[in-house]
PDB file of C-alpha atoms in Angstrom:
ATOM      1  CA  MET A   1       0.000   0.000   0.000  1.00 60.00           C
ATOM      2  CA  MET A   2       3.001   2.313  -0.199  1.00 82.00           C
ATOM      3  CA  VAL A   3       2.452   3.268  -3.833  1.00 85.00           C
ATOM      4  CA  PRO A   4      -1.208   4.407  -3.430  1.00 86.00           C
ATOM      5  CA  ALA A   5      -0.209   6.445  -0.391  1.00 87.00           C
ATOM      6  CA  ALA A   6       2.735   7.970  -2.266  1.00 89.00           C
ATOM      7  CA  LEU A   7       0.463   8.895  -5.158  1.00 91.00           C
ATOM      8  CA  LEU A   8      -2.019  10.565  -2.831  1.00 91.00           C
ATOM      9  CA  LEU A   9       0.781  12.497  -1.149  1.00 93.00           C
ATOM     10  CA  LEU A  10       2.184  13.535  -4.521  1.00 93.00           C
ATOM     11  CA  GLY A  11      -1.249  14.703  -5.699  1.00 93.00           C
ATOM     12  CA  ALA A  12      -1.831  16.667  -2.488  1.00 93.00           C
ATOM     13  CA  LEU A  13       1.549  18.383  -2.745  1.00 94.00           C
ATOM     14  CA  ALA A  14       0.923  19.298  -6.376  1.00 93.00           C
ATOM     15  CA  ALA A  15      -2.558  20.613  -5.575  1.00 93.00           C
ATOM     16  CA  VAL A  16      -1.216  22.881  -2.832  1.00 94.00           C
ATOM     17  CA  LEU A  17       2.216  23.915  -4.087  1.00 94.00           C
ATOM     18  CA  ALA A  18       1.642  24.246  -7.848  1.00 93.00           C
ATOM     19  CA  PRO A  19      -0.621  27.353  -7.636  1.00 93.00           C
ATOM     20  CA  ARG A  20       1.867  29.059  -5.315  1.00 94.00           C
ATOM     21  CA  LEU A  21       4.830  28.270  -7.532  1.00 93.00           C
ATOM     22  CA  LEU A  22       3.055  29.384 -10.705  1.00 92.00           C
ATOM     23  CA  ALA A  23       1.886  32.591  -8.998  1.00 90.00           C
ATOM     24  CA  ARG A  24       5.540  33.546  -8.473  1.00 91.00           C
ATOM     25  CA  THR A  25       6.417  33.278 -12.144  1.00 89.00           C
ATOM     26  CA  ASP A  26       6.624  36.373 -14.330  1.00 87.00           C
ATOM     27  CA  TRP A  27       6.242  34.776 -17.756  1.00 92.00           C
ATOM     28  CA  GLN A  28       2.556  33.767 -17.845  1.00 92.00           C
ATOM     29  CA  ASP A  29       1.327  37.124 -19.154  1.00 90.00           C
ATOM     30  CA  ARG A  30       4.115  37.055 -21.728  1.00 91.00           C
ATOM     31  CA  GLU A  31       3.214  33.577 -22.994  1.00 93.00           C
ATOM     32  CA  PRO A  32      -0.459  32.879 -22.202  1.00 94.00           C
ATOM     33  CA  VAL A  33      -0.679  29.907 -24.572  1.00 94.00           C
ATOM     34  CA  VAL A  34       2.236  28.193 -22.833  1.00 95.00           C
ATOM     35  CA  ALA A  35       0.706  29.063 -19.467  1.00 95.00           C
ATOM     36  CA  LEU A  36      -2.593  27.455 -20.497  1.00 96.00           C
ATOM     37  CA  TRP A  37      -0.697  24.278 -21.394  1.00 96.00           C
ATOM     38  CA  VAL A  38       1.223  24.275 -18.099  1.00 96.00           C
ATOM     39  CA  TRP A  39      -1.956  24.641 -16.031  1.00 96.00           C
ATOM     40  CA  GLN A  40      -3.650  21.825 -17.920  1.00 96.00           C
ATOM     41  CA  CYS A  41      -0.670  19.525 -17.365  1.00 96.00           C
ATOM     42  CA  VAL A  42      -0.583  20.287 -13.628  1.00 96.00           C
ATOM     43  CA  VAL A  43      -4.290  19.569 -13.217  1.00 96.00           C
ATOM     44  CA  MET A  44      -3.953  16.396 -15.284  1.00 96.00           C
ATOM     45  CA  ALA A  45      -1.134  15.245 -13.006  1.00 95.00           C
ATOM     46  CA  VAL A  46      -3.296  15.765  -9.908  1.00 95.00           C
ATOM     47  CA  LEU A  47      -6.179  13.850 -11.465  1.00 95.00           C
ATOM     48  CA  LEU A  48      -3.831  11.044 -12.558  1.00 95.00           C
ATOM     49  CA  CYS A  49      -2.497  10.715  -9.016  1.00 94.00           C
ATOM     50  CA  CYS A  50      -6.035  10.214  -7.731  1.00 93.00           C
ATOM     51  CA  ALA A  51      -7.024   7.818 -10.518  1.00 93.00           C
ATOM     52  CA  LEU A  52      -3.921   5.633 -10.172  1.00 92.00           C
ATOM     53  CA  SER A  53      -4.166   5.591  -6.376  1.00 91.00           C
ATOM     54  CA  MET A  54      -7.822   4.545  -6.651  1.00 91.00           C
ATOM     55  CA  THR A  55      -6.916   1.726  -9.068  1.00 89.00           C
ATOM     56  CA  LEU A  56      -4.150   0.305  -6.874  1.00 87.00           C
ATOM     57  CA  SER A  57      -6.239   0.678  -3.711  1.00 88.00           C
ATOM     58  CA  ALA A  58      -9.092  -1.201  -5.351  1.00 87.00           C
ATOM     59  CA  ALA A  59      -6.656  -3.893  -6.466  1.00 83.00           C
ATOM     60  CA  ALA A  60      -5.433  -4.227  -2.896  1.00 82.00           C
ATOM     61  CA  ALA A  61      -8.952  -4.402  -1.470  1.00 82.00           C
ATOM     62  CA  TRP A  62     -10.604  -6.796  -3.924  1.00 84.00           C
ATOM     63  CA  GLN A  63      -9.086  -9.850  -5.579  1.00 80.00           C
ATOM     64  CA  ALA A  64     -11.341  -9.519  -8.637  1.00 81.00           C
ATOM     65  CA  VAL A  65     -10.009  -6.043  -9.384  1.00 80.00           C
ATOM     66  CA  ARG A  66      -6.441  -7.206  -8.799  1.00 78.00           C
ATOM     67  CA  GLY A  67      -6.911  -9.987 -11.318  1.00 77.00           C
ATOM     68  CA  HIS A  68      -7.962  -7.501 -14.001  1.00 80.00           C
ATOM     69  CA  VAL A  69      -5.323  -4.875 -13.225  1.00 77.00           C
ATOM     70  CA  PHE A  70      -2.395  -7.301 -12.992  1.00 77.00           C
ATOM     71  CA  ALA A  71      -3.699  -9.950 -15.414  1.00 78.00           C
ATOM     72  CA  PRO A  72      -0.671  -9.922 -17.777  1.00 77.00           C
ATOM     73  CA  ALA A  73       1.916  -9.232 -15.060  1.00 71.00           C
ATOM     74  CA  PRO A  74       4.282 -11.875 -13.626  1.00 77.00           C
ATOM     75  CA  HIS A  75       3.790 -12.979 -10.041  1.00 76.00           C
ATOM     76  CA  ALA A  76       6.947 -11.141  -8.942  1.00 78.00           C
ATOM     77  CA  VAL A  77       5.514  -7.849 -10.155  1.00 74.00           C
ATOM     78  CA  VAL A  78       2.293  -8.362  -8.203  1.00 74.00           C
ATOM     79  CA  GLU A  79       4.260  -9.212  -5.068  1.00 77.00           C
ATOM     80  CA  SER A  80       6.422  -6.093  -5.441  1.00 76.00           C
ATOM     81  CA  TYR A  81       3.414  -3.836  -4.826  1.00 71.00           C
ATOM     82  CA  ALA A  82       2.636  -5.492  -1.444  1.00 73.00           C
ATOM     83  CA  LEU A  83      -1.094  -5.100  -2.022  1.00 72.00           C
ATOM     84  CA  ALA A  84      -2.311  -6.114   1.392  1.00 70.00           C
ATOM     85  CA  GLY A  85      -6.071  -5.802   1.492  1.00 65.00           C
ATOM     86  CA  GLY A  86      -7.743  -4.065   4.386  1.00 69.00           C
ATOM     87  CA  PRO A  87     -10.373  -1.535   5.362  1.00 77.00           C
ATOM     88  CA  TRP A  88      -8.101   1.394   4.513  1.00 82.00           C
ATOM     89  CA  ALA A  89      -7.591   0.173   0.967  1.00 83.00           C
ATOM     90  CA  ALA A  90     -11.316  -0.284   0.404  1.00 85.00           C
ATOM     91  CA  ALA A  91     -12.158   3.066   2.001  1.00 89.00           C
ATOM     92  CA  THR A  92      -9.549   4.879  -0.106  1.00 86.00           C
ATOM     93  CA  ALA A  93     -10.753   3.253  -3.314  1.00 88.00           C
ATOM     94  CA  VAL A  94     -14.388   4.038  -2.593  1.00 92.00           C
ATOM     95  CA  ALA A  95     -13.659   7.639  -1.574  1.00 92.00           C
ATOM     96  CA  LEU A  96     -11.611   8.304  -4.709  1.00 92.00           C
ATOM     97  CA  ALA A  97     -14.199   6.595  -6.905  1.00 93.00           C
ATOM     98  CA  LEU A  98     -16.909   8.801  -5.418  1.00 94.00           C
ATOM     99  CA  GLY A  99     -14.704  11.812  -6.097  1.00 92.00           C
ATOM    100  CA  GLY A 100     -14.400  10.749  -9.727  1.00 92.00           C
ATOM    101  CA  VAL A 101     -18.154  10.302 -10.039  1.00 94.00           C
ATOM    102  CA  TRP A 102     -18.702  13.695  -8.422  1.00 93.00           C
ATOM    103  CA  SER A 103     -16.247  15.313 -10.865  1.00 92.00           C
ATOM    104  CA  ALA A 104     -18.061  13.740 -13.813  1.00 92.00           C
ATOM    105  CA  ALA A 105     -21.392  14.924 -12.410  1.00 93.00           C
ATOM    106  CA  MET A 106     -20.075  18.481 -11.995  1.00 93.00           C
ATOM    107  CA  LEU A 107     -18.753  18.482 -15.548  1.00 91.00           C
ATOM    108  CA  ALA A 108     -22.063  17.162 -16.876  1.00 92.00           C
ATOM    109  CA  ARG A 109     -23.918  19.847 -14.921  1.00 92.00           C
ATOM    110  CA  GLU A 110     -21.632  22.565 -16.244  1.00 90.00           C
ATOM    111  CA  ILE A 111     -22.084  21.385 -19.841  1.00 88.00           C
ATOM    112  CA  THR A 112     -25.853  21.115 -19.377  1.00 90.00           C
ATOM    113  CA  ARG A 113     -26.032  24.639 -17.978  1.00 89.00           C
ATOM    114  CA  ALA A 114     -23.885  25.974 -20.801  1.00 85.00           C
ATOM    115  CA  ARG A 115     -26.125  24.335 -23.395  1.00 85.00           C
ATOM    116  CA  THR A 116     -29.200  25.713 -21.670  1.00 89.00           C
ATOM    117  CA  ARG A 117     -27.727  29.210 -21.666  1.00 86.00           C
ATOM    118  CA  ARG A 118     -26.733  28.825 -25.302  1.00 82.00           C
ATOM    119  CA  ARG A 119     -30.227  27.695 -26.327  1.00 84.00           C
ATOM    120  CA  ARG A 120     -31.782  30.571 -24.394  1.00 86.00           C
ATOM    121  CA  ARG A 121     -29.470  33.102 -26.005  1.00 82.00           C
ATOM    122  CA  ARG A 122     -30.152  31.664 -29.462  1.00 79.00           C
ATOM    123  CA  ALA A 123     -33.888  31.901 -28.812  1.00 80.00           C
ATOM    124  CA  GLU A 124     -33.468  35.514 -27.709  1.00 79.00           C
ATOM    125  CA  LEU A 125     -31.354  36.126 -30.784  1.00 75.00           C
ATOM    126  CA  LEU A 126     -34.107  34.819 -33.065  1.00 74.00           C
ATOM    127  CA  VAL A 127     -36.595  37.146 -31.388  1.00 76.00           C
ATOM    128  CA  ARG A 128     -34.367  40.205 -31.784  1.00 73.00           C
ATOM    129  CA  ALA A 129     -33.085  39.196 -35.237  1.00 71.00           C
ATOM    130  CA  PRO A 130     -35.813  37.042 -36.816  1.00 69.00           C
ATOM    131  CA  VAL A 131     -35.088  34.805 -39.780  1.00 65.00           C
ATOM    132  CA  LEU A 132     -36.168  36.416 -43.043  1.00 64.00           C
ATOM    133  CA  PRO A 133     -37.926  34.482 -45.820  1.00 65.00           C
ATOM    134  CA  GLY A 134     -35.409  32.287 -47.627  1.00 61.00           C
ATOM    135  CA  GLU A 135     -32.923  32.267 -44.734  1.00 62.00           C
ATOM    136  CA  GLU A 136     -32.055  29.278 -42.596  1.00 64.00           C
ATOM    137  CA  PRO A 137     -31.569  29.562 -38.808  1.00 60.00           C
ATOM    138  CA  GLY A 138     -27.896  29.814 -37.908  1.00 55.00           C
ATOM    139  CA  SER A 139     -26.756  30.309 -41.500  1.00 52.00           C
ATOM    140  CA  ASP A 140     -25.131  33.696 -40.796  1.00 57.00           C
ATOM    141  CA  ARG A 141     -21.823  33.780 -38.932  1.00 70.00           C
ATOM    142  CA  LEU A 142     -22.316  37.484 -38.160  1.00 77.00           C
ATOM    143  CA  VAL A 143     -25.520  38.784 -36.598  1.00 81.00           C
ATOM    144  CA  VAL A 144     -26.140  42.495 -36.048  1.00 83.00           C
ATOM    145  CA  LEU A 145     -28.551  43.509 -33.289  1.00 83.00           C
ATOM    146  CA  GLU A 146     -30.141  46.860 -32.608  1.00 83.00           C
ATOM    147  CA  GLY A 147     -28.789  48.071 -29.290  1.00 81.00           C
ATOM    148  CA  GLU A 148     -27.645  51.216 -27.524  1.00 83.00           C
ATOM    149  CA  ARG A 149     -24.914  49.387 -25.622  1.00 84.00           C
ATOM    150  CA  PRO A 150     -21.721  48.552 -27.535  1.00 85.00           C
ATOM    151  CA  ASP A 151     -21.173  44.834 -27.211  1.00 84.00           C
ATOM    152  CA  ALA A 152     -19.852  41.857 -29.149  1.00 83.00           C
ATOM    153  CA  TRP A 153     -19.690  38.201 -28.243  1.00 81.00           C
ATOM    154  CA  TRP A 154     -19.163  34.808 -29.815  1.00 80.00           C
ATOM    155  CA  LEU A 155     -22.001  32.304 -29.540  1.00 79.00           C
ATOM    156  CA  PRO A 156     -20.438  28.803 -29.714  1.00 74.00           C
ATOM    157  CA  GLY A 157     -22.179  25.699 -30.981  1.00 68.00           C
ATOM    158  CA  ALA A 158     -22.563  23.630 -34.126  1.00 66.00           C
ATOM    159  CA  ALA A 159     -23.003  26.872 -36.106  1.00 68.00           C
ATOM    160  CA  PRO A 160     -20.982  29.485 -34.140  1.00 71.00           C
ATOM    161  CA  GLN A 161     -21.966  33.098 -34.642  1.00 77.00           C
ATOM    162  CA  LEU A 162     -20.484  36.461 -33.830  1.00 81.00           C
ATOM    163  CA  VAL A 163     -23.121  38.797 -32.428  1.00 84.00           C
ATOM    164  CA  ILE A 164     -22.492  42.532 -32.451  1.00 85.00           C
ATOM    165  CA  THR A 165     -24.718  45.465 -31.640  1.00 86.00           C
ATOM    166  CA  THR A 166     -25.303  48.519 -33.798  1.00 87.00           C
ATOM    167  CA  ALA A 167     -23.803  50.681 -31.052  1.00 88.00           C
ATOM    168  CA  ALA A 168     -20.572  48.699 -31.341  1.00 87.00           C
ATOM    169  CA  LEU A 169     -20.569  49.140 -35.116  1.00 87.00           C
ATOM    170  CA  ARG A 170     -20.866  52.890 -34.658  1.00 87.00           C
ATOM    171  CA  ARG A 171     -17.990  52.960 -32.192  1.00 87.00           C
ATOM    172  CA  LEU A 172     -15.551  50.557 -33.843  1.00 86.00           C
ATOM    173  CA  LYS A 173     -13.510  52.292 -36.497  1.00 84.00           C
ATOM    174  CA  GLY A 174     -11.311  51.050 -39.286  1.00 83.00           C
ATOM    175  CA  ARG A 175     -10.052  47.532 -38.678  1.00 89.00           C
ATOM    176  CA  GLN A 176     -11.238  47.446 -35.065  1.00 90.00           C
ATOM    177  CA  LEU A 177     -14.279  45.362 -36.035  1.00 88.00           C
ATOM    178  CA  ASP A 178     -12.011  42.868 -37.804  1.00 89.00           C
ATOM    179  CA  ALA A 179      -9.822  42.718 -34.703  1.00 91.00           C
ATOM    180  CA  VAL A 180     -12.834  41.973 -32.478  1.00 89.00           C
ATOM    181  CA  LEU A 181     -13.923  39.270 -34.904  1.00 86.00           C
ATOM    182  CA  ALA A 182     -10.417  37.760 -34.862  1.00 90.00           C
ATOM    183  CA  HIS A 183     -10.403  37.826 -31.049  1.00 91.00           C
ATOM    184  CA  GLU A 184     -13.680  35.924 -30.828  1.00 85.00           C
ATOM    185  CA  GLN A 185     -12.619  33.519 -33.573  1.00 85.00           C
ATOM    186  CA  GLY A 186      -9.499  32.805 -31.538  1.00 87.00           C
ATOM    187  CA  HIS A 187     -11.698  31.659 -28.666  1.00 87.00           C
ATOM    188  CA  ALA A 188     -13.661  29.398 -30.983  1.00 82.00           C
ATOM    189  CA  GLN A 189     -10.653  27.882 -32.756  1.00 84.00           C
ATOM    190  CA  ALA A 190      -8.830  27.089 -29.510  1.00 85.00           C
ATOM    191  CA  ARG A 191     -12.031  25.698 -27.913  1.00 84.00           C
ATOM    192  CA  HIS A 192     -11.587  27.922 -24.900  1.00 87.00           C
ATOM    193  CA  ASP A 193     -15.171  27.177 -23.880  1.00 85.00           C
ATOM    194  CA  TRP A 194     -14.161  23.614 -22.978  1.00 87.00           C
ATOM    195  CA  LEU A 195     -11.329  24.884 -20.800  1.00 91.00           C
ATOM    196  CA  LEU A 196     -13.734  27.199 -18.994  1.00 91.00           C
ATOM    197  CA  HIS A 197     -16.312  24.434 -18.493  1.00 90.00           C
ATOM    198  CA  SER A 198     -13.740  21.936 -17.179  1.00 92.00           C
ATOM    199  CA  SER A 199     -12.113  24.399 -14.797  1.00 93.00           C
ATOM    200  CA  ALA A 200     -15.499  25.579 -13.506  1.00 92.00           C
ATOM    201  CA  ALA A 201     -16.640  21.978 -12.923  1.00 93.00           C
ATOM    202  CA  LEU A 202     -13.532  21.109 -10.894  1.00 93.00           C
ATOM    203  CA  ALA A 203     -13.612  24.337  -8.892  1.00 93.00           C
ATOM    204  CA  ASN A 204     -17.331  24.021  -8.117  1.00 91.00           C
ATOM    205  CA  GLY A 205     -17.025  20.347  -7.242  1.00 91.00           C
ATOM    206  CA  PHE A 206     -13.969  20.745  -5.016  1.00 92.00           C
ATOM    207  CA  PRO A 207     -13.853  24.385  -3.895  1.00 90.00           C
ATOM    208  CA  GLN A 208     -11.355  23.639  -1.113  1.00 89.00           C
ATOM    209  CA  VAL A 209      -8.670  22.302  -3.484  1.00 91.00           C
ATOM    210  CA  PRO A 210      -6.329  25.237  -4.240  1.00 93.00           C
ATOM    211  CA  VAL A 211      -5.193  24.051  -7.649  1.00 94.00           C
ATOM    212  CA  PHE A 212      -8.752  23.759  -8.985  1.00 94.00           C
ATOM    213  CA  ALA A 213      -9.788  27.226  -7.788  1.00 93.00           C
ATOM    214  CA  ALA A 214      -6.608  28.761  -9.233  1.00 94.00           C
ATOM    215  CA  PHE A 215      -7.121  26.783 -12.451  1.00 95.00           C
ATOM    216  CA  ARG A 216     -10.568  28.316 -12.940  1.00 93.00           C
ATOM    217  CA  ASP A 217      -9.413  31.863 -12.205  1.00 92.00           C
ATOM    218  CA  GLU A 218      -6.377  31.628 -14.450  1.00 93.00           C
ATOM    219  CA  MET A 219      -8.345  30.123 -17.320  1.00 93.00           C
ATOM    220  CA  HIS A 220     -10.710  33.106 -17.400  1.00 91.00           C
ATOM    221  CA  ARG A 221      -7.741  35.466 -17.537  1.00 92.00           C
ATOM    222  CA  LEU A 222      -5.365  33.556 -19.800  1.00 94.00           C
ATOM    223  CA  VAL A 223      -7.881  32.714 -22.533  1.00 94.00           C
ATOM    224  CA  GLU A 224      -8.563  36.428 -22.980  1.00 93.00           C
ATOM    225  CA  LEU A 225      -4.855  37.205 -23.200  1.00 94.00           C
ATOM    226  CA  ALA A 226      -4.352  34.392 -25.702  1.00 94.00           C
ATOM    227  CA  ALA A 227      -7.239  35.628 -27.864  1.00 93.00           C
ATOM    228  CA  ASP A 228      -5.871  39.188 -27.655  1.00 93.00           C
ATOM    229  CA  ASP A 229      -2.521  37.963 -28.935  1.00 92.00           C
ATOM    230  CA  MET A 230      -4.130  36.027 -31.778  1.00 92.00           C
ATOM    231  CA  ALA A 231      -6.000  39.146 -32.906  1.00 92.00           C
ATOM    232  CA  SER A 232      -3.021  41.449 -32.450  1.00 92.00           C
ATOM    233  CA  ARG A 233      -0.820  39.300 -34.701  1.00 91.00           C
ATOM    234  CA  ARG A 234      -3.206  40.023 -37.587  1.00 91.00           C
ATOM    235  CA  PHE A 235      -4.323  43.574 -36.876  1.00 92.00           C
ATOM    236  CA  GLY A 236      -1.835  45.021 -34.420  1.00 91.00           C
ATOM    237  CA  ARG A 237      -1.892  45.568 -30.672  1.00 92.00           C
ATOM    238  CA  LEU A 238      -3.055  49.165 -30.903  1.00 92.00           C
ATOM    239  CA  THR A 239      -6.096  48.173 -32.974  1.00 92.00           C
ATOM    240  CA  ILE A 240      -7.373  45.556 -30.522  1.00 92.00           C
ATOM    241  CA  ALA A 241      -6.557  47.821 -27.547  1.00 92.00           C
ATOM    242  CA  LEU A 242      -8.626  50.656 -29.015  1.00 91.00           C
ATOM    243  CA  ALA A 243     -11.451  48.219 -29.761  1.00 90.00           C
ATOM    244  CA  LEU A 244     -11.456  47.078 -26.126  1.00 90.00           C
ATOM    245  CA  VAL A 245     -11.618  50.693 -24.968  1.00 89.00           C
ATOM    246  CA  GLU A 246     -14.476  51.520 -27.329  1.00 87.00           C
ATOM    247  CA  LEU A 247     -16.497  48.496 -26.203  1.00 86.00           C
ATOM    248  CA  ASN A 248     -15.950  48.961 -22.467  1.00 85.00           C
ATOM    249  CA  GLU A 249     -15.433  52.650 -21.671  1.00 80.00           C
ATOM    250  CA  ASP A 250     -19.128  53.203 -20.823  1.00 74.00           C
ATOM    251  CA  ARG A 251     -19.175  50.300 -18.324  1.00 72.00           C
ATOM    252  CA  GLY A 252     -16.980  51.973 -15.729  1.00 68.00           C
ATOM    253  CA  VAL A 253     -14.169  49.462 -16.069  1.00 72.00           C
ATOM    254  CA  PHE A 254     -11.555  52.208 -16.313  1.00 70.00           C
ATOM    255  CA  GLY A 255     -12.730  53.982 -13.159  1.00 60.00           C
ATOM    256  CA  PRO A 256     -11.450  53.631  -9.585  1.00 61.00           C
ATOM    257  CA  CYS A 257     -14.192  51.215  -8.527  1.00 57.00           C
ATOM    258  CA  PRO A 258     -13.640  47.554  -9.494  1.00 53.00           C
ATOM    259  CA  THR A 259     -16.208  45.912 -11.764  1.00 55.00           C
ATOM    260  CA  LEU A 260     -16.845  42.470 -13.215  1.00 55.00           C
ATOM    261  CA  GLN A 261     -14.621  43.468 -16.170  1.00 58.00           C
ATOM    262  CA  ALA A 262     -11.755  44.627 -13.948  1.00 65.00           C
ATOM    263  CA  HIS A 263      -9.306  42.661 -16.110  1.00 82.00           C
ATOM    264  CA  VAL A 264      -9.981  44.875 -19.149  1.00 86.00           C
ATOM    265  CA  PRO A 265      -7.657  47.752 -18.072  1.00 86.00           C
ATOM    266  CA  GLN A 266      -4.852  45.243 -17.496  1.00 88.00           C
ATOM    267  CA  ARG A 267      -5.449  43.779 -20.953  1.00 89.00           C
ATOM    268  CA  VAL A 268      -5.352  47.216 -22.555  1.00 90.00           C
ATOM    269  CA  HIS A 269      -2.169  48.132 -20.683  1.00 90.00           C
ATOM    270  CA  ARG A 270      -0.558  44.854 -21.758  1.00 91.00           C
ATOM    271  CA  LEU A 271      -1.453  45.513 -25.386  1.00 91.00           C
ATOM    272  CA  LEU A 272      -0.126  49.080 -25.325  1.00 90.00           C
ATOM    273  CA  THR A 273       3.088  48.147 -23.480  1.00 90.00           C
ATOM    274  CA  PRO A 274       3.692  44.616 -24.729  1.00 83.00           C
ATOM    275  CA  PRO A 275       6.090  42.533 -22.648  1.00 83.00           C
ATOM    276  CA  ASP A 276       8.970  40.826 -24.383  1.00 87.00           C
ATOM    277  CA  ARG A 277       8.185  37.288 -25.454  1.00 88.00           C
ATOM    278  CA  LEU A 278      10.273  34.450 -24.126  1.00 89.00           C
ATOM    279  CA  PRO A 279      13.002  33.084 -26.391  1.00 92.00           C
ATOM    280  CA  PRO A 280      11.833  30.121 -28.496  1.00 92.00           C
ATOM    281  CA  ALA A 281      14.229  27.783 -26.694  1.00 94.00           C
ATOM    282  CA  ARG A 282      12.736  28.667 -23.308  1.00 93.00           C
ATOM    283  CA  ARG A 283       9.191  28.295 -24.617  1.00 93.00           C
ATOM    284  CA  LEU A 284      10.108  24.857 -25.874  1.00 95.00           C
ATOM    285  CA  ARG A 285      11.668  23.908 -22.535  1.00 95.00           C
ATOM    286  CA  LEU A 286       8.602  25.063 -20.617  1.00 94.00           C
ATOM    287  CA  THR A 287       6.294  23.139 -22.942  1.00 95.00           C
ATOM    288  CA  ALA A 288       8.366  19.970 -22.678  1.00 96.00           C
ATOM    289  CA  ALA A 289       8.725  20.255 -18.907  1.00 95.00           C
ATOM    290  CA  ALA A 290       4.974  20.701 -18.508  1.00 94.00           C
ATOM    291  CA  ALA A 291       4.314  17.653 -20.685  1.00 95.00           C
ATOM    292  CA  LEU A 292       6.499  15.601 -18.341  1.00 94.00           C
ATOM    293  CA  VAL A 293       4.527  16.592 -15.232  1.00 94.00           C
ATOM    294  CA  PRO A 294       1.676  14.069 -15.822  1.00 94.00           C
ATOM    295  CA  VAL A 295       4.326  11.408 -16.486  1.00 94.00           C
ATOM    296  CA  VAL A 296       5.584  11.629 -12.886  1.00 93.00           C
ATOM    297  CA  PRO A 297       2.617   9.801 -11.267  1.00 93.00           C
ATOM    298  CA  VAL A 298       2.832   7.153 -13.988  1.00 92.00           C
ATOM    299  CA  LEU A 299       6.511   6.585 -13.210  1.00 90.00           C
ATOM    300  CA  VAL A 300       5.786   6.410  -9.480  1.00 88.00           C
ATOM    301  CA  THR A 301       3.146   3.781 -10.213  1.00 87.00           C
ATOM    302  CA  PHE A 302       5.449   1.587 -12.290  1.00 85.00           C
ATOM    303  CA  VAL A 303       8.612   1.846 -10.134  1.00 80.00           C
ATOM    304  CA  PRO A 304       7.946  -1.323  -8.036  1.00 79.00           C
ATOM    305  CA  GLY A 305       7.073  -3.362 -11.107  1.00 77.00           C
ATOM    306  CA  LEU A 306      10.138  -2.172 -13.012  1.00 72.00           C
ATOM    307  CA  ARG A 307      12.354  -3.007 -10.041  1.00 74.00           C
ATOM    308  CA  ALA A 308      10.879  -6.508  -9.878  1.00 72.00           C
ATOM    309  CA  LEU A 309      11.496  -7.048 -13.579  1.00 73.00           C
ATOM    310  CA  GLY A 310      14.991  -5.603 -13.352  1.00 65.00           C
TER     311      GLY A 310
END
């Protein structure tokens, strides 16, 4: 039972220490795409620790599970894990299995809520912009709505659409509209909605786990920075910065009182004073190092078996 306990300890340390270590770094705003990858790898490592610990605990508690898990393994490998059954093994396996079921339920709830919101917004969209004779619902990728408030958003789904108000069209000048479109298309192409749903499900299901709460908060921030960068590569940083100002200046986000869009001033400042990107070699090292993080619990799991074979 040493390996399941070691995996649980490793997962707990990663869940507590990883957010603190990443918070001390100064490169995430410079490379948001790399930061998104690093966060995903850290969370995957924590989940792998729990899943592998549950599997080995169940194998220790029940002979039937052990027979399936170690079916092709030699007897010496099975003995190397010292899978002594007991109440602790069964309790650990059941608790982790319930945690997995709860995570799946939270993800299903988050997806269901997102689909409900999307259907409601599409229904509202049809009311405000009805389908004309000869048109098919969802055939237009750009929908213009009458509105006094400048706004633009991407409506994901099987037929994604960019929705923009007439007030935004009056405010956005030159290529600013194209930059907003590129920003929203960046969200759609990178499937940022799935990152937001997954992080929200984990944070809502396990609010006391630091890594899940930090994962959710960072996803909301980093996906916007990544989409800003995607748009700025095509239309320039000044263009997307001015578009952000035009869309948000009437919402009080640039005043002294914090609002729900408090991150907008930081985004504008980052676009106007862009930080230096990391060298390609360092970006590659960070990406490779992050990819190795989920491998660690796998290696810990296989160490006894590899020693027995060696």
